[in-house]
mmCIF file of C-alpha atoms in Angstrom:
data_model
loop_
_atom_site.group_PDB
_atom_site.id
_atom_site.type_symbol
_atom_site.label_atom_id
_atom_site.label_comp_id
_atom_site.label_asym_id
_atom_site.label_seq_id
_atom_site.Cartn_x
_atom_site.Cartn_y
_atom_site.Cartn_z
ATOM 1 C CA MET A 1 -11.610 -64.511 -141.800
ATOM 2 C CA LYS A 2 -12.378 -60.923 -140.929
ATOM 3 C CA GLN A 3 -11.183 -59.389 -137.669
ATOM 4 C CA SER A 4 -13.744 -57.876 -135.303
ATOM 5 C CA PRO A 5 -13.277 -54.072 -135.363
ATOM 6 C CA ILE A 6 -13.308 -53.794 -131.545
ATOM 7 C CA PRO A 7 -11.633 -56.588 -129.538
ATOM 8 C CA GLY A 8 -14.147 -58.362 -127.349
ATOM 9 C CA ARG A 9 -17.178 -56.832 -129.065
ATOM 10 C CA PHE A 10 -19.457 -59.207 -130.943
ATOM 11 C CA THR A 11 -22.063 -58.290 -133.504
ATOM 12 C CA PRO A 12 -24.259 -60.822 -135.344
ATOM 13 C CA ALA A 13 -22.598 -59.769 -138.629
ATOM 14 C CA ASP A 14 -19.303 -61.165 -137.269
ATOM 15 C CA GLY A 15 -20.652 -64.714 -137.477
ATOM 16 C CA ASP A 16 -19.293 -67.670 -135.549
ATOM 17 C CA THR A 17 -15.743 -67.685 -136.920
ATOM 18 C CA THR A 18 -14.549 -64.081 -136.556
ATOM 19 C CA PRO A 19 -11.608 -64.046 -134.107
ATOM 20 C CA SER A 20 -12.432 -62.274 -130.846
ATOM 21 C CA THR A 21 -11.214 -62.114 -127.256
ATOM 22 C CA CYS A 22 -14.695 -63.404 -126.367
ATOM 23 C CA MET A 23 -13.917 -66.824 -127.884
ATOM 24 C CA TYR A 24 -12.609 -69.920 -126.194
ATOM 25 C CA THR A 25 -12.226 -73.411 -127.641
ATOM 26 C CA TYR A 26 -12.588 -76.239 -125.174
ATOM 27 C CA LYS A 27 -10.140 -79.106 -125.752
ATOM 28 C CA HIS A 28 -12.157 -81.627 -123.721
ATOM 29 C CA SER A 29 -15.702 -82.494 -122.791
ATOM 30 C CA SER A 30 -16.794 -81.228 -119.370
ATOM 31 C CA GLN A 31 -17.285 -84.880 -118.378
ATOM 32 C CA ILE A 32 -13.640 -84.841 -117.175
ATOM 33 C CA ASP A 33 -14.801 -82.649 -114.238
ATOM 34 C CA PRO A 34 -16.514 -84.456 -111.322
ATOM 35 C CA THR A 35 -19.487 -82.056 -111.626
ATOM 36 C CA GLY A 36 -19.873 -82.708 -115.363
ATOM 37 C CA THR A 37 -19.608 -78.969 -116.037
ATOM 38 C CA PHE A 38 -17.000 -76.259 -116.405
ATOM 39 C CA THR A 39 -17.491 -72.902 -114.695
ATOM 40 C CA THR A 40 -17.533 -69.976 -117.116
ATOM 41 C CA GLN A 41 -17.097 -66.358 -116.112
ATOM 42 C CA LEU A 42 -18.864 -63.623 -118.049
ATOM 43 C CA SER A 43 -18.133 -59.906 -117.680
ATOM 44 C CA THR A 44 -19.645 -56.807 -119.226
ATOM 45 C CA THR A 45 -18.007 -53.395 -118.912
ATOM 46 C CA TRP A 46 -20.087 -50.278 -119.491
ATOM 47 C CA ALA A 47 -18.503 -46.915 -120.388
ATOM 48 C CA ILE A 48 -20.852 -44.334 -118.852
ATOM 49 C CA THR A 49 -21.270 -40.712 -119.945
ATOM 50 C CA ALA A 50 -23.913 -38.120 -119.154
ATOM 51 C CA THR A 51 -25.278 -35.275 -121.255
ATOM 52 C CA THR A 52 -27.612 -32.544 -120.018
ATOM 53 C CA ASN A 53 -29.511 -29.797 -121.763
ATOM 54 C CA THR A 54 -28.094 -27.187 -119.348
ATOM 55 C CA GLN A 55 -24.340 -27.780 -119.785
ATOM 56 C CA PRO A 56 -22.453 -28.122 -123.088
ATOM 57 C CA GLY A 57 -20.603 -31.374 -123.748
ATOM 58 C CA THR A 58 -20.675 -34.681 -121.935
ATOM 59 C CA THR A 59 -19.387 -35.824 -118.563
ATOM 60 C CA ASN A 60 -17.423 -39.054 -118.348
ATOM 61 C CA LEU A 61 -18.709 -41.001 -115.340
ATOM 62 C CA GLY A 62 -16.202 -43.839 -115.693
ATOM 63 C CA THR A 63 -16.854 -47.531 -116.190
ATOM 64 C CA TYR A 64 -18.972 -50.121 -114.443
ATOM 65 C CA THR A 65 -18.280 -53.845 -114.743
ATOM 66 C CA THR A 66 -20.639 -56.681 -113.889
ATOM 67 C CA THR A 67 -19.379 -60.261 -113.617
ATOM 68 C CA THR A 68 -21.215 -63.524 -113.152
ATOM 69 C CA THR A 69 -20.348 -67.212 -113.302
ATOM 70 C CA GLN A 70 -22.332 -69.898 -115.061
ATOM 71 C CA PRO A 71 -21.847 -73.677 -115.236
ATOM 72 C CA ALA A 72 -21.461 -74.910 -118.816
ATOM 73 C CA THR A 73 -21.866 -78.450 -120.084
ATOM 74 C CA ILE A 74 -19.408 -78.974 -122.930
ATOM 75 C CA LYS A 75 -20.217 -81.929 -125.144
ATOM 76 C CA GLU A 76 -17.903 -83.605 -127.573
ATOM 77 C CA ILE A 77 -18.392 -84.740 -131.147
ATOM 78 C CA GLN A 78 -15.893 -87.084 -132.743
ATOM 79 C CA ALA A 79 -15.671 -87.987 -136.377
ATOM 80 C CA ILE A 80 -13.537 -90.330 -138.446
ATOM 81 C CA ILE A 81 -12.786 -89.205 -141.977
ATOM 82 C CA THR A 82 -12.064 -91.980 -144.454
ATOM 83 C CA GLY A 83 -11.202 -91.876 -148.081
#
């Protein structure tokens, strides 16, 4: 497996199996919760800079993070391998 060049950053070329801090493997179906779902939390952090045509260089304006929660239904597939 290849390692993502920037932790937490996903690109389609990474595929589904590239290790990342964005990944989580559920050990159980969400049916164990009374609501039938697990609550997921998603965050995006933006690094913001500004460039003008009147001043040389760029100005670092800091970071801005947005966070939201989303219910997720996690299903379960079981298989028995014989032979």
